[in-house]
mmCIF file of C-alpha atoms and ligand atoms in Angstrom:
data_model
loop_
_atom_site.group_PDB
_atom_site.id
_atom_site.type_symbol
_atom_site.label_atom_id
_atom_site.label_comp_id
_atom_site.label_asym_id
_atom_site.label_seq_id
_atom_site.Cartn_x
_atom_site.Cartn_y
_atom_site.Cartn_z
ATOM 1 C CA MET C 39 -11.688 -109.316 11.398
ATOM 2 C CA MET C 40 -13.341 -105.975 10.641
ATOM 3 C CA ARG C 41 -10.727 -104.464 8.342
ATOM 4 C CA PHE C 42 -13.328 -102.407 6.475
ATOM 5 C CA LYS C 43 -15.393 -101.039 9.340
ATOM 6 C CA ASP C 44 -17.023 -97.766 8.213
ATOM 7 C CA LYS C 45 -15.297 -97.943 4.824
ATOM 8 C CA ILE C 46 -17.175 -96.991 1.676
ATOM 9 C CA VAL C 47 -16.599 -99.675 -0.960
ATOM 10 C CA LEU C 48 -17.698 -99.700 -4.597
ATOM 11 C CA VAL C 49 -17.751 -103.065 -6.357
ATOM 12 C CA MET C 50 -18.280 -102.629 -10.100
ATOM 13 C CA GLY C 51 -19.648 -105.911 -11.403
ATOM 14 C CA GLY C 52 -20.726 -107.273 -8.028
ATOM 15 C CA ASN C 53 -23.961 -109.117 -8.738
ATOM 16 C CA SER C 54 -22.473 -112.458 -9.830
ATOM 17 C CA GLY C 55 -19.499 -114.763 -9.413
ATOM 18 C CA MET C 56 -16.368 -113.465 -7.724
ATOM 19 C CA GLY C 57 -17.725 -109.889 -7.542
ATOM 20 C CA LEU C 58 -20.683 -111.107 -5.510
ATOM 21 C CA ALA C 59 -18.436 -113.196 -3.238
ATOM 22 C CA THR C 60 -16.221 -110.142 -2.733
ATOM 23 C CA ALA C 61 -19.122 -107.791 -2.017
ATOM 24 C CA LYS C 62 -20.316 -110.222 0.677
ATOM 25 C CA ALA C 63 -16.813 -110.452 2.143
ATOM 26 C CA PHE C 64 -16.438 -106.653 2.310
ATOM 27 C CA ALA C 65 -19.817 -106.342 4.059
ATOM 28 C CA ALA C 66 -18.895 -109.117 6.504
ATOM 29 C CA GLU C 67 -15.863 -107.046 7.503
ATOM 30 C CA GLY C 68 -17.901 -103.928 8.211
ATOM 31 C CA ALA C 69 -17.968 -102.053 4.894
ATOM 32 C CA LYS C 70 -20.853 -100.205 3.366
ATOM 33 C CA VAL C 71 -20.882 -101.700 -0.115
ATOM 34 C CA HIS C 72 -22.167 -100.064 -3.295
ATOM 35 C CA ILE C 73 -22.624 -102.582 -6.081
ATOM 36 C CA THR C 74 -23.079 -102.182 -9.841
ATOM 37 C CA GLY C 75 -24.242 -104.617 -12.475
ATOM 38 C CA ARG C 76 -26.448 -104.765 -15.547
ATOM 39 C CA ASN C 77 -28.920 -107.464 -14.606
ATOM 40 C CA ARG C 78 -31.716 -105.933 -12.502
ATOM 41 C CA GLN C 79 -32.881 -109.243 -11.050
ATOM 42 C CA THR C 80 -29.479 -110.481 -9.838
ATOM 43 C CA LEU C 81 -28.674 -106.975 -8.640
ATOM 44 C CA ASP C 82 -31.807 -106.944 -6.470
ATOM 45 C CA GLU C 83 -31.016 -110.447 -5.170
ATOM 46 C CA THR C 84 -27.459 -109.318 -4.417
ATOM 47 C CA VAL C 85 -28.553 -106.248 -2.489
ATOM 48 C CA ALA C 86 -30.913 -108.449 -0.487
ATOM 49 C CA SER C 87 -28.039 -110.804 0.371
ATOM 50 C CA VAL C 88 -25.340 -108.203 1.170
ATOM 51 C CA PRO C 89 -26.227 -106.417 4.422
ATOM 52 C CA GLY C 90 -26.404 -102.618 4.142
ATOM 53 C CA SER C 91 -25.544 -102.565 0.439
ATOM 54 C CA LYS C 92 -26.925 -100.404 -2.366
ATOM 55 C CA GLY C 93 -27.312 -101.485 -5.977
ATOM 56 C CA TYR C 94 -26.957 -99.494 -9.192
ATOM 57 C CA GLN C 95 -28.020 -100.826 -12.566
ATOM 58 C CA ALA C 96 -25.175 -99.571 -14.709
ATOM 59 C CA ASP C 97 -23.310 -100.742 -17.796
ATOM 60 C CA ILE C 98 -19.583 -100.098 -17.375
ATOM 61 C CA ALA C 99 -19.263 -99.691 -21.146
ATOM 62 C CA ASP C 100 -21.416 -96.585 -20.800
ATOM 63 C CA ILE C 101 -19.010 -94.070 -19.311
ATOM 64 C CA THR C 102 -21.732 -91.639 -18.224
ATOM 65 C CA SER C 103 -23.343 -94.418 -16.189
ATOM 66 C CA SER C 104 -20.103 -94.874 -14.207
ATOM 67 C CA GLU C 105 -20.040 -91.117 -13.700
ATOM 68 C CA ASP C 106 -23.645 -91.185 -12.443
ATOM 69 C CA VAL C 107 -22.938 -93.987 -9.969
ATOM 70 C CA VAL C 108 -19.978 -92.090 -8.541
ATOM 71 C CA ALA C 109 -22.056 -88.898 -8.274
ATOM 72 C CA GLN C 110 -24.775 -90.780 -6.361
ATOM 73 C CA ILE C 111 -22.213 -92.240 -3.945
ATOM 74 C CA GLU C 112 -20.667 -88.801 -3.491
ATOM 75 C CA ALA C 113 -24.092 -87.368 -2.633
ATOM 76 C CA GLU C 114 -24.768 -90.152 -0.141
ATOM 77 C CA ASP C 115 -21.393 -90.891 1.440
ATOM 78 C CA GLY C 116 -19.061 -88.171 0.196
ATOM 79 C CA ARG C 117 -16.237 -90.521 -0.829
ATOM 80 C CA ILE C 118 -15.072 -93.953 -1.923
ATOM 81 C CA ASP C 119 -12.414 -95.653 0.214
ATOM 82 C CA VAL C 120 -12.096 -98.888 -1.745
ATOM 83 C CA LEU C 121 -12.851 -99.452 -5.415
ATOM 84 C CA TYR C 122 -13.026 -102.947 -6.895
ATOM 85 C CA ILE C 123 -13.328 -102.905 -10.689
ATOM 86 C CA ASN C 124 -14.390 -106.417 -11.570
ATOM 87 C CA ALA C 125 -16.928 -106.151 -14.413
ATOM 88 C CA GLY C 126 -15.985 -108.273 -17.374
ATOM 89 C CA VAL C 127 -17.258 -110.598 -20.052
ATOM 90 C CA GLY C 128 -15.679 -113.697 -21.566
ATOM 91 C CA GLY C 129 -16.095 -115.388 -24.928
ATOM 92 C CA PHE C 130 -13.930 -117.560 -27.110
ATOM 93 C CA ALA C 131 -13.253 -117.268 -30.848
ATOM 94 C CA PRO C 132 -10.252 -118.426 -32.870
ATOM 95 C CA LEU C 133 -8.479 -115.994 -35.198
ATOM 96 C CA ARG C 134 -10.545 -116.878 -38.269
ATOM 97 C CA ASP C 135 -13.857 -116.311 -36.447
ATOM 98 C CA ILE C 136 -13.100 -113.043 -34.647
ATOM 99 C CA THR C 137 -15.465 -110.253 -35.696
ATOM 100 C CA PRO C 138 -14.927 -106.506 -35.293
ATOM 101 C CA ASP C 139 -18.176 -106.290 -33.328
ATOM 102 C CA ALA C 140 -17.117 -108.978 -30.858
ATOM 103 C CA TRP C 141 -13.741 -107.274 -30.466
ATOM 104 C CA ASP C 142 -15.360 -103.881 -29.780
ATOM 105 C CA HIS C 143 -17.941 -105.369 -27.399
ATOM 106 C CA THR C 144 -15.350 -107.125 -25.241
ATOM 107 C CA HIS C 145 -12.932 -104.211 -25.272
ATOM 108 C CA SER C 146 -15.632 -101.628 -24.507
ATOM 109 C CA ILE C 147 -16.356 -103.494 -21.253
ATOM 110 C CA ASN C 148 -13.133 -105.243 -20.203
ATOM 111 C CA LEU C 149 -10.735 -102.448 -21.136
ATOM 112 C CA LYS C 150 -12.243 -99.070 -22.010
ATOM 113 C CA GLY C 151 -15.149 -99.275 -19.550
ATOM 114 C CA CYS C 152 -12.850 -100.318 -16.691
ATOM 115 C CA VAL C 153 -10.343 -97.552 -17.418
ATOM 116 C CA PHE C 154 -12.991 -94.828 -17.441
ATOM 117 C CA ALA C 155 -14.691 -96.290 -14.361
ATOM 118 C CA LEU C 156 -11.371 -95.782 -12.577
ATOM 119 C CA GLN C 157 -11.099 -92.241 -13.923
ATOM 120 C CA LYS C 158 -14.573 -91.342 -12.652
ATOM 121 C CA ALA C 159 -14.224 -93.036 -9.251
ATOM 122 C CA VAL C 160 -10.781 -91.715 -8.237
ATOM 123 C CA ARG C 161 -12.288 -88.222 -8.317
ATOM 124 C CA ILE C 162 -13.843 -88.963 -4.913
ATOM 125 C CA MET C 163 -11.028 -91.099 -3.506
ATOM 126 C CA GLY C 164 -8.414 -89.661 -1.185
ATOM 127 C CA ARG C 165 -5.166 -90.594 0.540
ATOM 128 C CA GLY C 166 -5.302 -94.093 1.980
ATOM 129 C CA GLY C 167 -7.659 -95.176 -0.791
ATOM 130 C CA SER C 168 -7.226 -98.514 -2.469
ATOM 131 C CA VAL C 169 -8.165 -99.857 -5.894
ATOM 132 C CA VAL C 170 -8.241 -103.497 -6.952
ATOM 133 C CA VAL C 171 -8.872 -104.498 -10.556
ATOM 134 C CA THR C 172 -9.675 -107.958 -11.886
ATOM 135 C CA GLY C 173 -7.295 -109.010 -14.627
ATOM 136 C CA SER C 174 -6.895 -112.565 -15.860
ATOM 137 C CA ILE C 175 -4.309 -115.264 -16.281
ATOM 138 C CA GLY C 176 -5.575 -115.163 -19.879
ATOM 139 C CA ALA C 177 -3.536 -112.015 -20.471
ATOM 140 C CA HIS C 178 -0.329 -113.849 -19.601
ATOM 141 C CA ALA C 179 -0.900 -117.329 -21.067
ATOM 142 C CA SER C 180 -1.478 -118.450 -24.634
ATOM 143 C CA LEU C 181 -4.898 -120.075 -24.621
ATOM 144 C CA PRO C 182 -6.189 -120.840 -28.140
ATOM 145 C CA GLY C 183 -9.357 -118.896 -28.979
ATOM 146 C CA ASN C 184 -8.769 -116.388 -26.208
ATOM 147 C CA ALA C 185 -7.095 -113.557 -28.150
ATOM 148 C CA VAL C 186 -9.867 -110.941 -27.927
ATOM 149 C CA TYR C 187 -10.257 -111.392 -24.184
ATOM 150 C CA ALA C 188 -6.494 -111.690 -23.625
ATOM 151 C CA ALA C 189 -5.837 -108.467 -25.530
ATOM 152 C CA ALA C 190 -8.421 -106.584 -23.465
ATOM 153 C CA LYS C 191 -7.156 -107.909 -20.130
ATOM 154 C CA GLY C 192 -3.539 -107.445 -21.260
ATOM 155 C CA GLY C 193 -4.338 -103.850 -22.145
ATOM 156 C CA LEU C 194 -5.991 -103.430 -18.767
ATOM 157 C CA TYR C 195 -2.891 -104.811 -17.050
ATOM 158 C CA ALA C 196 -0.652 -102.364 -18.944
ATOM 159 C CA ALA C 197 -2.916 -99.384 -18.290
ATOM 160 C CA MET C 198 -3.343 -100.183 -14.593
ATOM 161 C CA LYS C 199 0.414 -100.422 -14.108
ATOM 162 C CA VAL C 200 0.709 -96.879 -15.439
ATOM 163 C CA PHE C 201 -2.205 -95.635 -13.314
ATOM 164 C CA ALA C 202 -0.722 -97.256 -10.192
ATOM 165 C CA GLY C 203 2.367 -95.106 -10.739
ATOM 166 C CA GLU C 204 0.294 -91.980 -11.302
ATOM 167 C CA LEU C 205 -1.749 -92.555 -8.141
ATOM 168 C CA VAL C 206 1.184 -93.119 -5.780
ATOM 169 C CA SER C 207 1.590 -89.383 -5.211
ATOM 170 C CA GLU C 208 -2.125 -89.172 -4.327
ATOM 171 C CA GLY C 209 -1.717 -91.840 -1.636
ATOM 172 C CA ILE C 210 -3.907 -94.320 -3.507
ATOM 173 C CA ARG C 211 -2.712 -97.900 -3.995
ATOM 174 C CA LEU C 212 -3.784 -99.823 -7.085
ATOM 175 C CA ASN C 213 -3.335 -103.576 -7.489
ATOM 176 C CA MET C 214 -4.632 -106.325 -9.734
ATOM 177 C CA VAL C 215 -5.827 -109.838 -9.052
ATOM 178 C CA SER C 216 -5.466 -112.179 -12.003
ATOM 179 C CA PRO C 217 -7.574 -115.288 -11.552
ATOM 180 C CA GLY C 218 -7.080 -118.593 -13.282
ATOM 181 C CA PRO C 219 -10.141 -120.767 -13.935
ATOM 182 C CA ILE C 220 -12.769 -119.883 -11.331
ATOM 183 C CA ASP C 221 -16.117 -121.646 -11.134
ATOM 184 C CA THR C 222 -18.524 -118.769 -11.790
ATOM 185 C CA PRO C 223 -21.446 -118.156 -14.151
ATOM 186 C CA LEU C 224 -18.971 -116.614 -16.660
ATOM 187 C CA LEU C 225 -18.092 -120.032 -18.014
ATOM 188 C CA TYR C 226 -21.735 -120.699 -18.860
ATOM 189 C CA ARG C 227 -22.146 -117.383 -20.685
ATOM 190 C CA ASN C 228 -20.203 -118.333 -23.784
ATOM 191 C CA PRO C 229 -22.441 -117.460 -26.704
ATOM 192 C CA GLY C 230 -22.557 -120.182 -29.330
ATOM 193 C CA MET C 231 -21.036 -122.871 -27.095
ATOM 194 C CA THR C 232 -23.071 -125.981 -26.350
ATOM 195 C CA ASP C 233 -23.332 -127.443 -22.855
ATOM 196 C CA GLU C 234 -21.061 -130.291 -23.992
ATOM 197 C CA ALA C 235 -18.434 -127.839 -25.297
ATOM 198 C CA ILE C 236 -18.554 -125.922 -22.012
ATOM 199 C CA ALA C 237 -18.148 -129.144 -20.015
ATOM 200 C CA ALA C 238 -15.167 -130.099 -22.207
ATOM 201 C CA LEU C 239 -13.642 -126.642 -21.721
ATOM 202 C CA LYS C 240 -14.048 -126.979 -17.968
ATOM 203 C CA GLU C 241 -12.297 -130.377 -18.012
ATOM 204 C CA LYS C 242 -9.472 -128.956 -20.119
ATOM 205 C CA MET C 243 -9.056 -126.055 -17.693
ATOM 206 C CA ILE C 244 -8.922 -128.374 -14.690
ATOM 207 C CA GLU C 245 -6.263 -130.501 -16.445
ATOM 208 C CA ASN C 246 -4.102 -127.392 -16.722
ATOM 209 C CA VAL C 247 -4.373 -126.409 -13.073
ATOM 210 C CA PRO C 248 -1.651 -128.003 -10.912
ATOM 211 C CA MET C 249 -4.161 -128.151 -8.027
ATOM 212 C CA HIS C 250 -6.521 -130.122 -10.308
ATOM 213 C CA ARG C 251 -9.598 -128.035 -9.608
ATOM 214 C CA MET C 252 -11.205 -124.743 -10.446
ATOM 215 C CA GLY C 253 -11.011 -121.942 -7.902
ATOM 216 C CA GLN C 254 -13.995 -120.546 -6.048
ATOM 217 C CA GLY C 255 -15.168 -116.939 -6.054
ATOM 218 C CA GLU C 256 -14.552 -116.792 -2.301
ATOM 219 C CA GLU C 257 -10.868 -117.599 -2.872
ATOM 220 C CA VAL C 258 -10.556 -114.612 -5.200
ATOM 221 C CA ALA C 259 -12.459 -112.477 -2.679
ATOM 222 C CA LYS C 260 -9.843 -113.227 -0.001
ATOM 223 C CA ALA C 261 -7.067 -111.987 -2.300
ATOM 224 C CA VAL C 262 -9.045 -108.857 -3.181
ATOM 225 C CA LEU C 263 -9.711 -108.042 0.467
ATOM 226 C CA PHE C 264 -6.044 -108.511 1.331
ATOM 227 C CA LEU C 265 -4.907 -106.125 -1.417
ATOM 228 C CA ALA C 266 -7.656 -103.621 -0.574
ATOM 229 C CA SER C 267 -6.863 -103.631 3.149
ATOM 230 C CA ASP C 268 -4.162 -101.983 5.237
ATOM 231 C CA ASP C 269 -2.543 -105.431 5.455
ATOM 232 C CA ALA C 270 -1.205 -104.556 2.004
ATOM 233 C CA SER C 271 -0.169 -101.017 2.956
ATOM 234 C CA PHE C 272 3.257 -101.300 1.230
ATOM 235 C CA ILE C 273 1.904 -103.014 -1.890
ATOM 236 C CA THR C 274 0.980 -101.184 -5.066
ATOM 237 C CA ALA C 275 1.193 -102.071 -8.780
ATOM 238 C CA ALA C 276 1.178 -105.758 -7.834
ATOM 239 C CA ASN C 277 -0.516 -108.407 -9.932
ATOM 240 C CA LEU C 278 -1.549 -111.337 -7.755
ATOM 241 C CA PHE C 279 -2.341 -114.580 -9.574
ATOM 242 C CA VAL C 280 -5.106 -116.621 -7.966
ATOM 243 C CA ASP C 281 -4.760 -119.628 -10.220
ATOM 244 C CA GLY C 282 -3.815 -122.779 -8.309
ATOM 245 C CA GLY C 283 -0.254 -122.433 -9.644
ATOM 246 C CA MET C 284 -1.344 -122.592 -13.286
ATOM 247 C CA LEU C 285 0.816 -119.819 -14.721
ATOM 248 C CA GLU C 286 4.072 -120.517 -12.911
ATOM 249 C CA LEU C 287 3.947 -124.303 -12.720
ATOM 250 C CA ARG C 288 2.753 -125.230 -16.236
HETATM 251 N N1 NAP Q 450 -14.298 -117.058 -14.069
HETATM 252 C C1 NAP Q 450 -13.058 -117.102 -14.485
HETATM 253 O O1 NAP Q 450 -12.506 -118.187 -14.733
HETATM 254 C C2 NAP Q 450 -12.271 -115.830 -14.662
HETATM 255 C C3 NAP Q 450 -10.879 -115.954 -14.825
HETATM 256 C C4 NAP Q 450 -10.134 -114.801 -14.952
HETATM 257 C C5 NAP Q 450 -10.723 -113.569 -14.914
HETATM 258 N N2 NAP Q 450 -12.080 -113.470 -14.758
HETATM 259 C C6 NAP Q 450 -12.660 -112.132 -14.682
HETATM 260 O O2 NAP Q 450 -13.273 -111.997 -13.434
HETATM 261 C C7 NAP Q 450 -14.302 -110.993 -13.505
HETATM 262 C C8 NAP Q 450 -15.581 -111.528 -12.875
HETATM 263 O O3 NAP Q 450 -16.013 -112.627 -13.638
HETATM 264 P P1 NAP Q 450 -16.803 -113.867 -13.037
HETATM 265 O O4 NAP Q 450 -16.031 -115.060 -13.407
HETATM 266 O O5 NAP Q 450 -17.174 -113.659 -11.629
HETATM 267 O O6 NAP Q 450 -18.054 -113.856 -14.017
HETATM 268 P P2 NAP Q 450 -19.602 -113.497 -13.849
HETATM 269 O O7 NAP Q 450 -20.202 -114.354 -12.810
HETATM 270 O O8 NAP Q 450 -20.127 -113.548 -15.227
HETATM 271 O O9 NAP Q 450 -19.579 -111.992 -13.309
HETATM 272 C C9 NAP Q 450 -19.275 -110.917 -14.139
HETATM 273 C C10 NAP Q 450 -19.691 -109.650 -13.433
HETATM 274 O O10 NAP Q 450 -19.391 -108.523 -14.256
HETATM 275 C C11 NAP Q 450 -20.583 -107.805 -14.484
HETATM 276 N N3 NAP Q 450 -20.565 -107.199 -15.804
HETATM 277 C C12 NAP Q 450 -20.297 -107.787 -16.985
HETATM 278 N N4 NAP Q 450 -20.414 -106.890 -17.968
HETATM 279 C C13 NAP Q 450 -20.760 -105.719 -17.389
HETATM 280 C C14 NAP Q 450 -21.028 -104.436 -17.871
HETATM 281 N N5 NAP Q 450 -20.979 -104.155 -19.182
HETATM 282 N N6 NAP Q 450 -21.348 -103.458 -16.988
HETATM 283 C C15 NAP Q 450 -21.425 -103.722 -15.667
HETATM 284 N N7 NAP Q 450 -21.202 -104.934 -15.141
HETATM 285 C C16 NAP Q 450 -20.865 -105.921 -16.002
HETATM 286 C C17 NAP Q 450 -21.705 -108.812 -14.364
HETATM 287 O O11 NAP Q 450 -22.938 -108.178 -14.138
HETATM 288 P P3 NAP Q 450 -24.224 -108.592 -15.048
HETATM 289 O O12 NAP Q 450 -24.413 -110.063 -14.808
HETATM 290 O O13 NAP Q 450 -25.314 -107.759 -14.516
HETATM 291 O O14 NAP Q 450 -23.832 -108.265 -16.460
HETATM 292 C C18 NAP Q 450 -21.198 -109.617 -13.174
HETATM 293 O O15 NAP Q 450 -21.458 -108.942 -11.983
HETATM 294 C C19 NAP Q 450 -14.401 -110.623 -14.964
HETATM 295 O O16 NAP Q 450 -13.678 -109.428 -15.185
HETATM 296 C C20 NAP Q 450 -13.730 -111.779 -15.675
HETATM 297 O O17 NAP Q 450 -13.201 -111.412 -16.911
HETATM 298 C C21 NAP Q 450 -12.849 -114.580 -14.635
#
């Protein structure tokens, strides 16, 4: 299939995990893919592995950097057809250990940064455009220690539902994918957690998934491409769980 032939795609947070898998999938279906991320090394490796792509070192928490990326794409390609806002950070802390700094850090990326990235990018999107945003099952399930992250992703879910309604009249669809536990580097980026604690967390997650495994980034990518494509032409404001049945069956 070449559902994205000649389409201009921006993947924000595309140099690791499910964003990387999705960037590769878009390119494999004919898209020109622009990719953002913070880490220069993985960004360069990503661009080398995604045919025809361009990389931008940009922190989504820095709103002017999102604006700059969009301006560069406008200068080069004139428009964005598909926007995938995927950048996000994890991190666990129970109520008694939550700090204001950790709250602000997570929310500046997972909520505020994503909202303003959308605001900047839709400026150069037109009718027929499509936006997909990565949410999380964490916003809809009570997972101890996950409040900061859940609040940010829950806020993102609420905001995106409103924006989906606002964008209907502009002919732009906006949908969310909400993954369950996916085997990506995110799990290993939990500050303060030992390798043993991470392994235990992984086991606990698998126990809670009816399919008894973690998902793969490529499985999320397939859902993103479906929602981004014309195959989903009558779908907007949807929230698609990619979670092995975890939310509905547990
Ligand atoms: N893995 C899961 O189980 C799971 C479940 C539900 C939802 N999610 C969500 O899925 C998304 C992708 O996560 P992943 O699991 O694929 O993790 P990952 O491998 O850690 O990838 C996260 C991506 O977001 C980028 N990113 C993070 N902070 C950023 C920032 N401030 N500015 C720009 N880019 C930033 C990272 O780039 P750098 O490496 O350069 O920072 C990377 O490309 C996140 O929104 C996450 O919350 C993950």
